[in-house]
C-alpha positions as YAML, in Angstrom:
chain: A
units: angstrom
residues:
- id: 1
  name: MET
  ca: [78.58, 125.77, 78.44]
- id: 2
  name: GLU
  ca: [78.90, 124.72, 74.77]
- id: 3
  name: LEU
  ca: [78.54, 121.21, 73.70]
- id: 4
  name: LEU
  ca: [82.56, 120.74, 73.19]
- id: 5
  name: GLN
  ca: [82.97, 121.66, 76.81]
- id: 6
  name: ILE
  ca: [80.06, 119.12, 78.02]
- id: 7
  name: SER
  ca: [81.78, 116.48, 75.81]
- id: 8
  name: ARG
  ca: [84.73, 116.73, 78.11]
- id: 9
  name: LEU
  ca: [83.11, 116.45, 81.35]
- id: 10
  name: PRO
  ca: [84.14, 112.94, 82.85]
- id: 11
  name: LEU
  ca: [80.33, 111.88, 82.64]
- id: 12
  name: PHE
  ca: [80.77, 111.86, 78.78]
- id: 13
  name: ALA
  ca: [84.15, 110.33, 78.43]
- id: 14
  name: GLY
  ca: [84.23, 108.23, 75.67]
- id: 15
  name: VAL
  ca: [80.98, 108.94, 74.09]
- id: 16
  name: GLU
  ca: [81.22, 109.20, 70.54]
- id: 17
  name: ASP
  ca: [78.09, 111.17, 69.77]
- id: 18
  name: VAL
  ca: [77.31, 113.35, 72.88]
- id: 19
  name: ASN
  ca: [74.61, 115.35, 71.31]
- id: 20
  name: ALA
  ca: [72.56, 112.12, 70.51]
- id: 21
  name: ALA
  ca: [73.37, 110.90, 74.13]
- id: 22
  name: LEU
  ca: [71.96, 114.21, 75.77]
- id: 23
  name: ALA
  ca: [68.76, 113.89, 73.38]
- id: 24
  name: SER
  ca: [68.25, 110.17, 74.62]
- id: 25
  name: LEU
  ca: [68.60, 111.15, 78.25]
- id: 26
  name: GLY
  ca: [66.25, 114.06, 78.08]
- id: 27
  name: ALA
  ca: [69.03, 116.56, 79.00]
- id: 28
  name: ARG
  ca: [67.63, 120.10, 80.33]
- id: 29
  name: ARG
  ca: [69.86, 123.07, 81.75]
- id: 30
  name: SER
  ca: [68.87, 125.08, 84.60]
- id: 31
  name: ALA
  ca: [70.74, 128.10, 86.16]
- id: 32
  name: TYR
  ca: [70.62, 129.04, 89.90]
- id: 33
  name: PRO
  ca: [71.49, 132.31, 91.59]
- id: 34
  name: LYS
  ca: [73.77, 132.24, 94.56]
- id: 35
  name: GLY
  ca: [72.05, 130.97, 97.68]
- id: 36
  name: SER
  ca: [69.06, 129.67, 95.62]
- id: 37
  name: PRO
  ca: [67.61, 125.91, 96.45]
- id: 38
  name: VAL
  ca: [68.37, 123.48, 93.84]
- id: 39
  name: LEU
  ca: [66.77, 120.48, 95.84]
- id: 40
  name: HIS
  ca: [64.91, 120.20, 98.70]
- id: 41
  name: MET
  ca: [64.93, 117.60, 101.47]
- id: 42
  name: GLY
  ca: [62.10, 115.07, 101.48]
- id: 43
  name: GLU
  ca: [61.41, 115.58, 97.69]
- id: 44
  name: ARG
  ca: [61.79, 112.70, 95.00]
- id: 45
  name: CYS
  ca: [63.72, 113.54, 92.04]
- id: 46
  name: ALA
  ca: [63.35, 111.62, 88.61]
- id: 47
  name: GLU
  ca: [66.39, 113.14, 87.36]
- id: 48
  name: PHE
  ca: [70.22, 113.55, 88.54]
- id: 49
  name: GLY
  ca: [72.32, 116.66, 88.06]
- id: 50
  name: ILE
  ca: [75.99, 117.49, 86.88]
- id: 51
  name: LEU
  ca: [77.39, 120.67, 87.59]
- id: 52
  name: LEU
  ca: [78.17, 122.72, 84.43]
- id: 53
  name: SER
  ca: [79.47, 125.78, 86.25]
- id: 54
  name: GLY
  ca: [79.72, 127.44, 89.79]
- id: 55
  name: GLY
  ca: [79.29, 125.38, 93.03]
- id: 56
  name: ALA
  ca: [76.62, 124.02, 95.24]
- id: 57
  name: ASP
  ca: [76.55, 122.72, 98.77]
- id: 58
  name: ILE
  ca: [75.00, 119.65, 100.13]
- id: 59
  name: VAL
  ca: [73.23, 120.30, 103.42]
- id: 60
  name: ARG
  ca: [71.86, 118.21, 106.00]
- id: 61
  name: GLN
  ca: [70.11, 119.06, 108.95]
- id: 62
  name: ASP
  ca: [71.28, 118.23, 112.71]
- id: 63
  name: ALA
  ca: [69.33, 116.95, 115.47]
- id: 64
  name: GLY
  ca: [68.12, 120.59, 116.47]
- id: 65
  name: GLY
  ca: [67.05, 121.26, 112.95]
- id: 66
  name: ASN
  ca: [70.02, 123.34, 112.13]
- id: 67
  name: PRO
  ca: [71.61, 123.15, 108.59]
- id: 68
  name: VAL
  ca: [74.95, 121.46, 108.19]
- id: 69
  name: THR
  ca: [77.08, 121.60, 105.00]
- id: 70
  name: VAL
  ca: [78.42, 117.91, 104.39]
- id: 71
  name: ALA
  ca: [79.82, 118.34, 101.17]
- id: 72
  name: HIS
  ca: [80.64, 120.55, 98.11]
- id: 73
  name: ILE
  ca: [79.81, 119.96, 94.47]
- id: 74
  name: GLY
  ca: [82.37, 121.60, 92.07]
- id: 75
  name: LYS
  ca: [82.00, 121.87, 88.36]
- id: 76
  name: GLY
  ca: [81.80, 118.50, 86.55]
- id: 77
  name: GLU
  ca: [80.59, 116.54, 89.48]
- id: 78
  name: LEU
  ca: [77.35, 114.51, 89.86]
- id: 79
  name: PHE
  ca: [74.66, 115.00, 92.29]
- id: 80
  name: ALA
  ca: [71.71, 113.49, 93.70]
- id: 81
  name: GLU
  ca: [72.20, 110.30, 91.39]
- id: 82
  name: ALA
  ca: [71.83, 107.81, 94.23]
- id: 83
  name: PHE
  ca: [68.18, 109.26, 95.00]
- id: 84
  name: ALA
  ca: [67.13, 109.69, 91.47]
- id: 85
  name: LEU
  ca: [68.21, 106.11, 90.61]
- id: 86
  name: SER
  ca: [66.78, 104.33, 93.84]
- id: 87
  name: GLY
  ca: [63.46, 106.47, 93.85]
- id: 88
  name: GLU
  ca: [64.19, 107.23, 97.42]
- id: 89
  name: PRO
  ca: [63.23, 110.98, 98.85]
- id: 90
  name: LEU
  ca: [66.29, 113.11, 99.65]
- id: 91
  name: SER
  ca: [67.68, 113.03, 102.95]
- id: 92
  name: VAL
  ca: [69.72, 116.31, 101.96]
- id: 93
  name: SER
  ca: [69.07, 119.44, 100.25]
- id: 94
  name: VAL
  ca: [71.21, 121.28, 97.75]
- id: 95
  name: THR
  ca: [72.02, 124.91, 97.45]
- id: 96
  name: ALA
  ca: [73.80, 127.19, 95.03]
- id: 97
  name: ALA
  ca: [76.97, 128.31, 96.82]
- id: 98
  name: SER
  ca: [77.66, 130.76, 93.79]
- id: 99
  name: GLU
  ca: [75.97, 131.38, 90.82]
- id: 100
  name: ALA
  ca: [75.63, 128.03, 89.26]
- id: 101
  name: GLU
  ca: [74.38, 126.03, 86.23]
- id: 102
  name: ALA
  ca: [73.18, 122.42, 86.19]
- id: 103
  name: LEU
  ca: [72.66, 119.81, 83.36]
- id: 104
  name: TRP
  ca: [69.58, 117.55, 84.15]
- id: 105
  name: LEU
  ca: [69.43, 114.03, 82.92]
- id: 106
  name: SER
  ca: [66.74, 111.24, 83.39]
- id: 107
  name: ALA
  ca: [67.61, 108.48, 85.79]
- id: 108
  name: SER
  ca: [64.94, 106.16, 84.10]
- id: 109
  name: ARG
  ca: [66.42, 106.62, 80.55]
- id: 110
  name: LEU
  ca: [70.06, 105.93, 81.84]
- id: 111
  name: LEU
  ca: [68.77, 102.68, 83.66]
- id: 112
  name: SER
  ca: [67.21, 101.73, 80.43]
- id: 113
  name: GLY
  ca: [70.79, 100.94, 79.14]
- id: 114
  name: GLY
  ca: [70.48, 103.05, 75.98]
- id: 115
  name: GLU
  ca: [73.62, 105.01, 76.87]
- id: 116
  name: PRO
  ca: [75.92, 102.02, 78.15]
- id: 117
  name: ARG
  ca: [79.12, 104.56, 78.14]
- id: 118
  name: VAL
  ca: [77.47, 107.06, 80.13]
- id: 119
  name: CYS
  ca: [75.91, 104.50, 82.49]
- id: 120
  name: ALA
  ca: [79.32, 103.03, 83.18]
- id: 121
  name: ASN
  ca: [80.86, 106.52, 83.68]
- id: 122
  name: ALA
  ca: [78.19, 107.50, 85.94]
- id: 123
  name: LEU
  ca: [78.84, 104.29, 88.19]
- id: 124
  name: ARG
  ca: [82.53, 104.99, 88.13]
- id: 125
  name: LEU
  ca: [81.74, 108.69, 89.37]
- id: 126
  name: SER
  ca: [79.34, 107.42, 91.90]
- id: 127
  name: ALA
  ca: [81.94, 105.10, 93.41]
- id: 128
  name: ARG
  ca: [84.62, 107.78, 93.67]
- id: 129
  name: LYS
  ca: [82.07, 109.83, 95.74]
- id: 130
  name: ASN
  ca: [81.69, 106.86, 98.04]
- id: 131
  name: VAL
  ca: [85.48, 106.82, 98.38]
- id: 132
  name: PHE
  ca: [85.67, 110.52, 99.41]
- id: 133
  name: LEU
  ca: [82.75, 109.65, 101.82]
- id: 134
  name: ASN
  ca: [84.86, 106.95, 103.44]
- id: 135
  name: GLU
  ca: [87.79, 109.67, 103.54]
- id: 136
  name: ARG
  ca: [85.47, 112.05, 105.50]
- id: 137
  name: ILE
  ca: [84.30, 109.44, 107.85]
- id: 138
  name: GLY
  ca: [88.11, 108.85, 108.59]
- id: 139
  name: HIS
  ca: [88.55, 112.63, 109.45]
- id: 140
  name: LEU
  ca: [85.58, 112.66, 111.54]
- id: 141
  name: SER
  ca: [86.88, 109.94, 113.61]
- id: 142
  name: ARG
  ca: [89.82, 111.77, 114.90]
- id: 143
  name: ARG
  ca: [89.50, 112.55, 118.52]
- id: 144
  name: SER
  ca: [90.25, 116.18, 118.80]
- id: 145
  name: ILE
  ca: [89.55, 119.23, 116.35]
- id: 146
  name: GLU
  ca: [93.37, 119.69, 115.67]
- id: 147
  name: GLU
  ca: [93.42, 116.11, 114.47]
- id: 148
  name: LYS
  ca: [90.40, 116.34, 112.30]
- id: 149
  name: VAL
  ca: [91.89, 119.61, 110.77]
- id: 150
  name: LEU
  ca: [95.09, 118.21, 110.10]
- id: 151
  name: SER
  ca: [93.70, 115.01, 108.67]
- id: 152
  name: TYR
  ca: [91.58, 116.92, 106.28]
- id: 153
  name: LEU
  ca: [94.21, 119.47, 105.29]
- id: 154
  name: ARG
  ca: [96.71, 116.69, 104.71]
- id: 155
  name: ALA
  ca: [94.59, 114.76, 102.37]
- id: 156
  name: VAL
  ca: [93.80, 117.54, 100.44]
- id: 157
  name: SER
  ca: [97.48, 118.57, 100.02]
- id: 158
  name: LYS
  ca: [98.20, 114.87, 99.09]
- id: 159
  name: SER
  ca: [95.44, 114.67, 96.43]
- id: 160
  name: GLU
  ca: [96.50, 118.14, 95.19]
- id: 161
  name: GLY
  ca: [100.13, 117.19, 95.20]
- id: 162
  name: LYS
  ca: [101.33, 120.49, 96.63]
- id: 163
  name: ARG
  ca: [101.55, 122.22, 100.10]
- id: 164
  name: THR
  ca: [99.47, 125.30, 99.19]
- id: 165
  name: PHE
  ca: [96.18, 124.73, 98.03]
- id: 166
  name: SER
  ca: [92.57, 126.00, 98.46]
- id: 167
  name: VAL
  ca: [89.44, 124.26, 100.02]
- id: 168
  name: PRO
  ca: [85.95, 124.52, 98.82]
- id: 169
  name: PHE
  ca: [84.61, 125.82, 102.09]
- id: 170
  name: GLY
  ca: [84.36, 128.88, 103.89]
- id: 171
  name: ARG
  ca: [85.01, 128.82, 107.66]
- id: 172
  name: GLN
  ca: [81.56, 127.68, 108.46]
- id: 173
  name: GLY
  ca: [81.56, 125.28, 105.69]
- id: 174
  name: LEU
  ca: [84.65, 123.70, 106.95]
- id: 175
  name: ALA
  ca: [83.48, 123.42, 110.58]
- id: 176
  name: ASP
  ca: [80.18, 121.88, 109.32]
- id: 177
  name: TYR
  ca: [82.12, 119.31, 107.24]
- id: 178
  name: LEU
  ca: [84.55, 118.41, 110.29]
- id: 179
  name: GLY
  ca: [81.60, 118.32, 112.58]
- id: 180
  name: CYS
  ca: [83.01, 120.95, 114.78]
- id: 181
  name: ASP
  ca: [82.15, 124.57, 116.05]
- id: 182
  name: ARG
  ca: [83.32, 127.54, 113.86]
- id: 183
  name: SER
  ca: [84.84, 129.35, 116.83]
- id: 184
  name: ALA
  ca: [86.52, 126.17, 118.13]
- id: 185
  name: LEU
  ca: [87.79, 125.66, 114.54]
- id: 186
  name: SER
  ca: [89.03, 129.17, 114.36]
- id: 187
  name: ALA
  ca: [90.99, 128.89, 117.61]
- id: 188
  name: VAL
  ca: [92.61, 125.77, 116.56]
- id: 189
  name: LEU
  ca: [93.68, 126.99, 113.07]
- id: 190
  name: SER
  ca: [95.23, 130.26, 114.87]
- id: 191
  name: LYS
  ca: [96.95, 127.75, 117.31]
- id: 192
  name: LEU
  ca: [98.45, 125.62, 114.77]
- id: 193
  name: LYS
  ca: [99.52, 128.77, 112.79]
- id: 194
  name: GLY
  ca: [101.14, 130.16, 115.90]
- id: 195
  name: ARG
  ca: [102.96, 127.13, 116.13]
- id: 196
  name: GLY
  ca: [104.31, 127.23, 112.61]
- id: 197
  name: VAL
  ca: [102.61, 123.95, 111.60]
- id: 198
  name: LEU
  ca: [100.42, 125.85, 108.65]
- id: 199
  name: ASP
  ca: [99.51, 129.22, 107.32]
- id: 200
  name: TYR
  ca: [96.44, 130.27, 105.89]
- id: 201
  name: HIS
  ca: [94.31, 133.09, 104.22]
- id: 202
  name: LYS
  ca: [90.60, 132.66, 103.94]
- id: 203
  name: SER
  ca: [90.32, 129.18, 102.29]
- id: 204
  name: THR
  ca: [93.90, 128.91, 101.09]
- id: 205
  name: PHE
  ca: [96.18, 126.92, 103.13]
- id: 206
  name: ARG
  ca: [99.88, 126.12, 103.20]
- id: 207
  name: LEU
  ca: [101.31, 123.08, 105.20]
- id: 208
  name: LEU
  ca: [104.87, 124.12, 106.67]
...
């Protein structure tokens, strides 16, 4: 990604000299093949990332030690900022969901106040992520899988402003996100399709 494209990312909104900001924050770039680890659970990170291309999954282990995808990171999104800024070890891992490239920035340099605009943008983006987390809690609070599915899909439809949209999960990822079994989720989707509530093909859905 070229400097002009980086300057258009939400993190750098309103920053006059992006090149100088990158230098002051110790910016570095790293590429990740699909399926490769980006961050490991338990490690401490002095940097936080912003995804320049591709996608990544935030994965947590359940009580049985099985990996569960809890969120998806898309282009332009921050990740690991809470852990980098707090100094706490990671309670999740991050894996490249596709071929991806990340821009890494120093948390300590951000906290020093040398780039107030970037700091303000990072705070705003982090707050927005907390809003999304609260939305997920709302979906998970539904009693049945059908209610969870419809709650999530209606929220995405509202956010996109259209009835046909794509979600950033495959079937297993969506099941993990909604806290249910994949086969049970597939059965509910098939049932909803049969009732004429929705239609779908892979990760694209249409609410009818």
